Short mmCIF file of N, CA and C in Angstrom, two decimals:
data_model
loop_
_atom_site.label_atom_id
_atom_site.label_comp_id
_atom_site.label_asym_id
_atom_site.label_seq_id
_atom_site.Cartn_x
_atom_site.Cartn_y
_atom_site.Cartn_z
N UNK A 1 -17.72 21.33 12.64
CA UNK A 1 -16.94 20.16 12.98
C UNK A 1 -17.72 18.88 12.69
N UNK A 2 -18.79 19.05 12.92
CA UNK A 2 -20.16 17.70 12.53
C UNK A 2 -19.98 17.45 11.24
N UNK A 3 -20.18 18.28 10.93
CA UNK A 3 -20.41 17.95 9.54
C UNK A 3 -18.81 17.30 8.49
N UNK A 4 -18.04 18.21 9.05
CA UNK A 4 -16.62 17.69 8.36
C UNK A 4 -16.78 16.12 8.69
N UNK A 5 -16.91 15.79 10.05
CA UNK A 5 -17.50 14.36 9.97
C UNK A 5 -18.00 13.49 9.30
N UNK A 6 -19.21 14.10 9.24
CA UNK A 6 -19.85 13.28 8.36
C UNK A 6 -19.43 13.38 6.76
N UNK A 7 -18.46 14.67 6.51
CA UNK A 7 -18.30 14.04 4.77
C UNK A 7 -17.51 13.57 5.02
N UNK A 8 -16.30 12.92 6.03
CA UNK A 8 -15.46 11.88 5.91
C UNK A 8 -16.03 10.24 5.91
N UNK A 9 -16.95 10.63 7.03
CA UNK A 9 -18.10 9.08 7.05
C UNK A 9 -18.12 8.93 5.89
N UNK A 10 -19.13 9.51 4.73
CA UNK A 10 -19.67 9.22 3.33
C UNK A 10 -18.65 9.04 2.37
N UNK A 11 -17.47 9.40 2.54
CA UNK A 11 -16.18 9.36 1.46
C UNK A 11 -15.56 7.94 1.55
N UNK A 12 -16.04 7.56 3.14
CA UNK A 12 -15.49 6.20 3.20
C UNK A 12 -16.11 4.78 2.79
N UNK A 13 -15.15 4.12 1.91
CA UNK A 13 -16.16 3.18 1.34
C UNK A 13 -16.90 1.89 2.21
N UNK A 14 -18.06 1.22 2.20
CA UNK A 14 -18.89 0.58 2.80
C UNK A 14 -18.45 -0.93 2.29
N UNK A 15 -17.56 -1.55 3.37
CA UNK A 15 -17.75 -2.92 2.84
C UNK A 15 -19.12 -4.24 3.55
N UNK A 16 -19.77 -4.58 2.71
CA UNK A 16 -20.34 -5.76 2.92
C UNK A 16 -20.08 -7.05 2.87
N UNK A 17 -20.96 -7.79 3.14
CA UNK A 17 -20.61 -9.19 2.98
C UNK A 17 -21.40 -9.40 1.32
N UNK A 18 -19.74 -10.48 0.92
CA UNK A 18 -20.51 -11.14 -0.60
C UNK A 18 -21.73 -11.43 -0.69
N UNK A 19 -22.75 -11.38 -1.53
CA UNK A 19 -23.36 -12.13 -2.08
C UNK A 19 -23.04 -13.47 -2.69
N UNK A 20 -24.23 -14.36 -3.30
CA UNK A 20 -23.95 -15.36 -3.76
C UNK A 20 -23.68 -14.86 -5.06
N UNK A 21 -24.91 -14.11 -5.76
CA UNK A 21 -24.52 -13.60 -7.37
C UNK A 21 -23.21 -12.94 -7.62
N UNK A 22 -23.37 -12.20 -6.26
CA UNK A 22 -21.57 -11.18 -6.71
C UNK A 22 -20.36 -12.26 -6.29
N UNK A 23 -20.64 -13.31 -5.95
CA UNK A 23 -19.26 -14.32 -5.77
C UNK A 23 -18.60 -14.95 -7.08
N UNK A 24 -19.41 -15.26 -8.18
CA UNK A 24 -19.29 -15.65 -9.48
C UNK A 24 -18.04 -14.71 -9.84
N UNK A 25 -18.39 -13.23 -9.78
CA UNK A 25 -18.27 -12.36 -10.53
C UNK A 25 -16.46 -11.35 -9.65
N UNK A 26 -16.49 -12.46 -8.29
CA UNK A 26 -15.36 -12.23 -7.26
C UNK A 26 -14.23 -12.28 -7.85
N UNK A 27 -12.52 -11.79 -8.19
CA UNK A 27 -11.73 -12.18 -8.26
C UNK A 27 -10.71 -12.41 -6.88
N UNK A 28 -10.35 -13.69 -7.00
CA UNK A 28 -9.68 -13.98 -5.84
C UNK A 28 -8.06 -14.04 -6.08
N UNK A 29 -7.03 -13.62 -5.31
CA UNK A 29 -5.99 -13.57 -5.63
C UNK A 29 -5.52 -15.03 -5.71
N UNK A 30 -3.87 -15.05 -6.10
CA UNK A 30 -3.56 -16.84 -6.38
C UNK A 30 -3.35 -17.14 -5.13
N UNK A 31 -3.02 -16.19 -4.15
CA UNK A 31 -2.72 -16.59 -2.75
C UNK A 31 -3.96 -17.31 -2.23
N UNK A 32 -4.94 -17.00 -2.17
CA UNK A 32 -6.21 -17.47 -1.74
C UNK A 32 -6.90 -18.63 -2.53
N UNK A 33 -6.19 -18.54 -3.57
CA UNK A 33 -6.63 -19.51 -4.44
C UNK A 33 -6.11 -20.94 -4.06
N UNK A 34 -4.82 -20.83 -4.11
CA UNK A 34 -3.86 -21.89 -3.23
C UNK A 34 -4.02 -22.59 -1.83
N UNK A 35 -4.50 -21.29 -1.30
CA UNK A 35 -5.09 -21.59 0.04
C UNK A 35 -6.30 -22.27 0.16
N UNK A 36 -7.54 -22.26 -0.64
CA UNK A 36 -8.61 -23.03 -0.61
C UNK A 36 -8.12 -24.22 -1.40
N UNK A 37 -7.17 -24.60 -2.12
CA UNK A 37 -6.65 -25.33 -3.17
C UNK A 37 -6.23 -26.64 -2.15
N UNK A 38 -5.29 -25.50 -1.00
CA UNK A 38 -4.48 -26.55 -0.03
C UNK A 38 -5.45 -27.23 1.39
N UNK A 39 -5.87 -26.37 1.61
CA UNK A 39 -7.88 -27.09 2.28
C UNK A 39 -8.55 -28.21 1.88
N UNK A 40 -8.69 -27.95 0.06
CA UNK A 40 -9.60 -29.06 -0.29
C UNK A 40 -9.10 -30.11 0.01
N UNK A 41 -7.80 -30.12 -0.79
CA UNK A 41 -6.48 -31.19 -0.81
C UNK A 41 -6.27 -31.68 0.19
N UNK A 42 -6.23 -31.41 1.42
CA UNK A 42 -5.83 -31.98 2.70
C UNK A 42 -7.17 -32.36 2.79
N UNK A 43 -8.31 -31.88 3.08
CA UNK A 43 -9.43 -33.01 3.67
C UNK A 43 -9.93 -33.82 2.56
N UNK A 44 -9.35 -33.84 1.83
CA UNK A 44 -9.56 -34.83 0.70
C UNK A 44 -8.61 -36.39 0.75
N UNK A 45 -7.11 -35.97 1.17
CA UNK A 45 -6.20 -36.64 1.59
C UNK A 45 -6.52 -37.05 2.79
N UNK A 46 -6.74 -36.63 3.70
CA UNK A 46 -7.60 -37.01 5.24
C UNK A 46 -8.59 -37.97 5.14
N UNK A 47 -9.79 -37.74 4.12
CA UNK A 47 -10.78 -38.62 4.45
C UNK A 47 -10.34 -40.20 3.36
N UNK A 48 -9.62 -40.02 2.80
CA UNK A 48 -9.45 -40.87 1.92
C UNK A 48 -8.22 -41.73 2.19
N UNK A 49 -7.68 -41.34 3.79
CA UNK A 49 -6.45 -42.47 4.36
C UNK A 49 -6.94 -43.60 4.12
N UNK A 50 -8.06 -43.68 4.88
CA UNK A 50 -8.25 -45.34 5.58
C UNK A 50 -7.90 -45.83 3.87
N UNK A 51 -8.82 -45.74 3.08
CA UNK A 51 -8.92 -46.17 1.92
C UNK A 51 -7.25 -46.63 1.32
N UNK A 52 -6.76 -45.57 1.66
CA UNK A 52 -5.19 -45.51 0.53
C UNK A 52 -4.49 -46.40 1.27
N UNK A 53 -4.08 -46.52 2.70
CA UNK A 53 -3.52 -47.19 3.71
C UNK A 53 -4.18 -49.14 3.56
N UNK A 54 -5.54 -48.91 2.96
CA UNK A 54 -6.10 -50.41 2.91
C UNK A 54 -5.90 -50.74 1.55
N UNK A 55 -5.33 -50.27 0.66
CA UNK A 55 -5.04 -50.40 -0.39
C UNK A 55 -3.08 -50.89 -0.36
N UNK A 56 -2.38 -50.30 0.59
CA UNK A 56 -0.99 -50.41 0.12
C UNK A 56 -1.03 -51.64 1.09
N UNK A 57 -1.57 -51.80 2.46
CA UNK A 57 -1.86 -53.07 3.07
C UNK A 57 -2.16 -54.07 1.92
N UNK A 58 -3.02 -54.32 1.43
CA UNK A 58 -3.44 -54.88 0.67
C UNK A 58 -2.26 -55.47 -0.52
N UNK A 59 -1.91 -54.49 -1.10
CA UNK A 59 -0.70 -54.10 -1.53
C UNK A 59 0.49 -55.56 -1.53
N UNK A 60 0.66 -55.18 -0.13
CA UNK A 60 2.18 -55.30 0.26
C UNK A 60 1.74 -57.20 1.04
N UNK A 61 0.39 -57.30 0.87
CA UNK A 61 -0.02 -58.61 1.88
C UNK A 61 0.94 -59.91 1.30
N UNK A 62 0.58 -60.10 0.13
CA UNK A 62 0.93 -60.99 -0.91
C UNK A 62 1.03 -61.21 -2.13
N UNK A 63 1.92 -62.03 -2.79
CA UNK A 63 1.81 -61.96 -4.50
C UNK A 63 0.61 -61.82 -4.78
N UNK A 64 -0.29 -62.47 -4.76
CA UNK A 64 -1.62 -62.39 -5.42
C UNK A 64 -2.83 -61.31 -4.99
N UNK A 65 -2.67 -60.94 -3.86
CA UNK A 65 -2.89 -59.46 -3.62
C UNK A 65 -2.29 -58.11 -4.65
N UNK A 66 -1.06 -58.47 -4.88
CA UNK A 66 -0.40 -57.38 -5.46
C UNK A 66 -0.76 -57.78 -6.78
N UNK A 67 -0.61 -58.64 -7.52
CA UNK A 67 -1.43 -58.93 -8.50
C UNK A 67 -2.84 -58.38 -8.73
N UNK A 68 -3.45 -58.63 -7.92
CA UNK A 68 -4.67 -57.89 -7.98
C UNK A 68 -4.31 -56.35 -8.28
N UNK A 69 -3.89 -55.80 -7.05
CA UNK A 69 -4.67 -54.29 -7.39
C UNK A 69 -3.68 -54.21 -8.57
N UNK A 70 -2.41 -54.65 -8.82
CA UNK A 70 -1.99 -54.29 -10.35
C UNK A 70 -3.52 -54.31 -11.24
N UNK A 71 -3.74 -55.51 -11.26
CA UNK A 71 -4.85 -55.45 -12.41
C UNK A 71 -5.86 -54.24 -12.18
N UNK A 72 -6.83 -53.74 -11.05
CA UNK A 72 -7.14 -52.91 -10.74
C UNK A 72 -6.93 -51.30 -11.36
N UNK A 73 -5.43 -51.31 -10.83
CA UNK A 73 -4.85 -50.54 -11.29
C UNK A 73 -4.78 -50.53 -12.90
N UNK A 74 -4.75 -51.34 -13.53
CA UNK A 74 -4.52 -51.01 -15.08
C UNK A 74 -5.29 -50.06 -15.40
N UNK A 75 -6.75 -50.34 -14.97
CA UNK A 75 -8.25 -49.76 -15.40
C UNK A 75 -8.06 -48.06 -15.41
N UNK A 76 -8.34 -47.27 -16.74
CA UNK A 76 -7.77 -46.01 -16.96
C UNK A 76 -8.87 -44.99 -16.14
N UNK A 77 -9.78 -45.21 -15.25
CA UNK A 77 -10.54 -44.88 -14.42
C UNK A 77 -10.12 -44.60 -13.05
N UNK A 78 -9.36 -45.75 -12.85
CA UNK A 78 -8.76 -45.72 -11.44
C UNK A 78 -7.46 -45.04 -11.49
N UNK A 79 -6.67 -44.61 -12.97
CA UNK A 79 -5.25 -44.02 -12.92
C UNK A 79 -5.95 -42.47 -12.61
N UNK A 80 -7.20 -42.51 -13.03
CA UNK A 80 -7.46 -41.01 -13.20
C UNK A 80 -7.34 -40.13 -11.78
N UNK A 81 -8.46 -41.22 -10.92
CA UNK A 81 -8.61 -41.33 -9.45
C UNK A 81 -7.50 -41.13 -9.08
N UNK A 82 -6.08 -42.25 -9.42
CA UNK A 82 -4.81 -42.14 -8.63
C UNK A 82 -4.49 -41.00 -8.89
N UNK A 83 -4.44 -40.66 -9.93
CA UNK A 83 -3.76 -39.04 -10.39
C UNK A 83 -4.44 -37.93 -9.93
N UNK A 84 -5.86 -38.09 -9.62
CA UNK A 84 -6.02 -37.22 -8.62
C UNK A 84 -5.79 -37.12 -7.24
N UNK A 85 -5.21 -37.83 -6.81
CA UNK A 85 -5.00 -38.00 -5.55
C UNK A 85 -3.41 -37.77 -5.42
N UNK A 86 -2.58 -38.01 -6.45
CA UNK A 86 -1.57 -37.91 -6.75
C UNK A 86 -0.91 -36.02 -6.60
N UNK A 87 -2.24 -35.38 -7.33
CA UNK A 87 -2.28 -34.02 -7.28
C UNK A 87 -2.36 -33.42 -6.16
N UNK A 88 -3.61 -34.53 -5.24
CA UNK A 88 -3.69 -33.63 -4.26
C UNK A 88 -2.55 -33.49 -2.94
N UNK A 89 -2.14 -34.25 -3.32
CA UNK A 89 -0.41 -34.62 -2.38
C UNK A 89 0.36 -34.09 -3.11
N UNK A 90 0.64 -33.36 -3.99
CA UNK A 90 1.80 -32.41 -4.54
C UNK A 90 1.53 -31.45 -4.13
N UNK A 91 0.29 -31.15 -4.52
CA UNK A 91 -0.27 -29.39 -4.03
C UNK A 91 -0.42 -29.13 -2.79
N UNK A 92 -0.80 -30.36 -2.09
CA UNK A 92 -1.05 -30.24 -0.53
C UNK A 92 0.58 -30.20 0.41
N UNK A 93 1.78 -30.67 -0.92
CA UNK A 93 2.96 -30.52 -0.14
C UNK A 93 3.90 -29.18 -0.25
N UNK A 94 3.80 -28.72 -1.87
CA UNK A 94 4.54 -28.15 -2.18
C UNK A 94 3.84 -26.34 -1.41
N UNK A 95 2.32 -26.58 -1.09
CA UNK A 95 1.40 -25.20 -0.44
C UNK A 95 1.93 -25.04 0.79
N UNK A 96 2.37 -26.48 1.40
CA UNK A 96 2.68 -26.49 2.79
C UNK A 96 4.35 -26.40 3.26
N UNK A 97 5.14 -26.45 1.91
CA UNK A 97 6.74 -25.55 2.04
C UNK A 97 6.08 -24.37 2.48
N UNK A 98 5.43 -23.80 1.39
CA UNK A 98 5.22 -22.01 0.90
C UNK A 98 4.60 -21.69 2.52
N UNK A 99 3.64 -22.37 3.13
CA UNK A 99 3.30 -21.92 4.56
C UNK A 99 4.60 -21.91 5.66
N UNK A 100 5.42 -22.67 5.14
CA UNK A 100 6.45 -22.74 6.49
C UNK A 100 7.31 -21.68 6.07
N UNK A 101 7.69 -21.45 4.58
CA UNK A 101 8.37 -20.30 4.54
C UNK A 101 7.70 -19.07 5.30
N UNK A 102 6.44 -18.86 4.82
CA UNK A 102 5.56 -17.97 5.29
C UNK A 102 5.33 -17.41 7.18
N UNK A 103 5.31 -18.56 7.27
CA UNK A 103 5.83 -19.05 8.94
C UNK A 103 7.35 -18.38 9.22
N UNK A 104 8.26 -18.29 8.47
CA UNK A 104 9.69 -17.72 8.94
C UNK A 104 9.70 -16.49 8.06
N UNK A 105 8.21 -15.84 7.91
CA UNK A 105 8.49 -14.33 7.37
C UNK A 105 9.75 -14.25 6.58
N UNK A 106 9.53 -15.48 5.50
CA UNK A 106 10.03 -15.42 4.11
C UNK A 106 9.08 -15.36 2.93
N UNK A 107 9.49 -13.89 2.16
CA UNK A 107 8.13 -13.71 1.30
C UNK A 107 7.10 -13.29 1.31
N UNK A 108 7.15 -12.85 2.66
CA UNK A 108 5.36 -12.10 3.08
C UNK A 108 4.82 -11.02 2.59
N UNK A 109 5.44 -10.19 1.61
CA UNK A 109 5.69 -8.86 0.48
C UNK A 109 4.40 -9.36 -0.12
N UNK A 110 3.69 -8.77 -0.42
CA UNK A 110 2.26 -9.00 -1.28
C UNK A 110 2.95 -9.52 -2.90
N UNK A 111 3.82 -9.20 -3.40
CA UNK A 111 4.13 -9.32 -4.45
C UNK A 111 5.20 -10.73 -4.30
N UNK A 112 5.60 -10.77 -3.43
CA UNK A 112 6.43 -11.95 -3.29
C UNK A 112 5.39 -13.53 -3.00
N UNK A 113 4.66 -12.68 -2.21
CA UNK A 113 3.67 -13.90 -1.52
C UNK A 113 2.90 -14.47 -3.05
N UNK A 114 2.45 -13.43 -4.04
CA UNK A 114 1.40 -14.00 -5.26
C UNK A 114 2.38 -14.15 -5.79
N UNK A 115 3.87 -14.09 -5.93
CA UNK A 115 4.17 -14.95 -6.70
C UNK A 115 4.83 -16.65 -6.48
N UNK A 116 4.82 -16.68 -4.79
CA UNK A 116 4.85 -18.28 -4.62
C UNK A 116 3.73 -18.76 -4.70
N UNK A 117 2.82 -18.12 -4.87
CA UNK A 117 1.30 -18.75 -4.41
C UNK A 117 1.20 -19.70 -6.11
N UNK A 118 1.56 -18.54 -7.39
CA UNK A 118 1.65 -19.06 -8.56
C UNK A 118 2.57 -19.68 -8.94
N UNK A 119 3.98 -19.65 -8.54
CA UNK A 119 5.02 -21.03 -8.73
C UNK A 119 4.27 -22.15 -7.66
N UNK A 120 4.12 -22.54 -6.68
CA UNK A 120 3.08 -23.24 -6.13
C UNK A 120 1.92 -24.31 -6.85
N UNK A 121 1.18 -23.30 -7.02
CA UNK A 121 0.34 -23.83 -8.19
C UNK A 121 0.51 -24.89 -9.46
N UNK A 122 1.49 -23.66 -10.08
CA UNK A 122 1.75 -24.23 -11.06
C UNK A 122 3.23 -25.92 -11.14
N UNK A 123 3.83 -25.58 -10.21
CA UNK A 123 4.71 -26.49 -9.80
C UNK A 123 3.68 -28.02 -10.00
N UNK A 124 2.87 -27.49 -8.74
CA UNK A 124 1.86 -28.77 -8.49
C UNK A 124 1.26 -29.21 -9.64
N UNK A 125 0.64 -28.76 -10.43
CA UNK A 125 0.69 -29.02 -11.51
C UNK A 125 1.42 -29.65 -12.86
N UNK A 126 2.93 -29.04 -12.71
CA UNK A 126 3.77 -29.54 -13.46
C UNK A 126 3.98 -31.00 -12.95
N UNK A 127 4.67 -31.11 -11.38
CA UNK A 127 4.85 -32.20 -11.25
C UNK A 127 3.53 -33.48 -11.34
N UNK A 128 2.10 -32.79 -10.99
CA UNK A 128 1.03 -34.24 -11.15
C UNK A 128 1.52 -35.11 -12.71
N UNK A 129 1.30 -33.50 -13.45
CA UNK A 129 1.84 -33.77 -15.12
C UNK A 129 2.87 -34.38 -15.15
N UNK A 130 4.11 -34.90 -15.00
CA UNK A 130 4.81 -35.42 -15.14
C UNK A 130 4.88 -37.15 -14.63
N UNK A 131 4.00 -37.26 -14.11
CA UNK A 131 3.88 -38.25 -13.06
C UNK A 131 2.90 -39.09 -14.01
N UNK A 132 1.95 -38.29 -14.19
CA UNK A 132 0.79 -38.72 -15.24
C UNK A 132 1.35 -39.48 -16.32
N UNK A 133 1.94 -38.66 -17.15
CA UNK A 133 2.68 -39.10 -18.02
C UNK A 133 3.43 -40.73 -18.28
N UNK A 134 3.79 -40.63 -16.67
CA UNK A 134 4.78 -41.68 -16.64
C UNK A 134 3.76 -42.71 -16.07
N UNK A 135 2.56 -42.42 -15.52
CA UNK A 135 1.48 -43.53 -15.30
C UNK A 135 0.65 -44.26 -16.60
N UNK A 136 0.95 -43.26 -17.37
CA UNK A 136 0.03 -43.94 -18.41
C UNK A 136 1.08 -44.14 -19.73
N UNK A 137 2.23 -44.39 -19.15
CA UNK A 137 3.27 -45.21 -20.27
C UNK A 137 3.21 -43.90 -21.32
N UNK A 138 3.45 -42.68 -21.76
CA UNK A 138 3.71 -41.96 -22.73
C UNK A 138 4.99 -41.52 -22.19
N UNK A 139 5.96 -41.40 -20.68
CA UNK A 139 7.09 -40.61 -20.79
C UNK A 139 8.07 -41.95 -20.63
#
């Protein structure tokens, strides 16, 4: 009886914790991918209120205020900035449908879940792209 034991012990596989070298070499599903995607994005959007909020203040103060950050704004440095930030509020919105669906145990099927995780993604994507486009006068 011991022993049947123990060849079930040894048959069973040993998980550890990652390494740093074996993390390179990790594949992570899109679900998880999205999920650290929608993390960054939010404390990225978080720490960067005051900033955005003193900017539309700014904004909205007066003609020559708004004049300003127009000019500001022209600079193809700062569209880049906007457009990243632009991204991170698509992805950080469209991740946070897919959680509330997720929340009403819609989609929770492993196969259903990676594939909102990748319309998700890619959505966020499409739409920054489209936006882009129309920031830098080509649509």
């Amino acid at each position: 009886m011991v022993e049947a034991q123990q060849d079930v012990k040894k048959d069973k596989p040993e998980f550890r914790n990652i390494g740093l070298a074996q993390l390179i070499h990790y594949r992570l599903p899109w679900a998880g991918k999205v999920s650290i995607l929608h993390r960054i994005s939010g404390a990225v959007l978080f720490l960067l209120l005051p900033f955005i909020l003193y900017l539309l203040d700014q904004s909205l103060a007066s003609e020559q205020t708004y004049q300003a950050f127009q000019g500001l704004t022209s600079n193809v440095l700062v569209k880049i900035i906007c457009l990243g930030l632009i991204w991170c509020f698509l992805h950080h919105f469209c991740a946070g449908i897919r959680y509330l669906l997720l929340d009403l145990e819609i989609g929770i099927s492993k196969s259903e879940s990676n594939r909102s995780a990748i319309i998700v993604f890619f959505l966020g994507l499409g739409l920054t792209a489209i936006v882009g486009l129309k920031m830098f006068a080509i649509y």
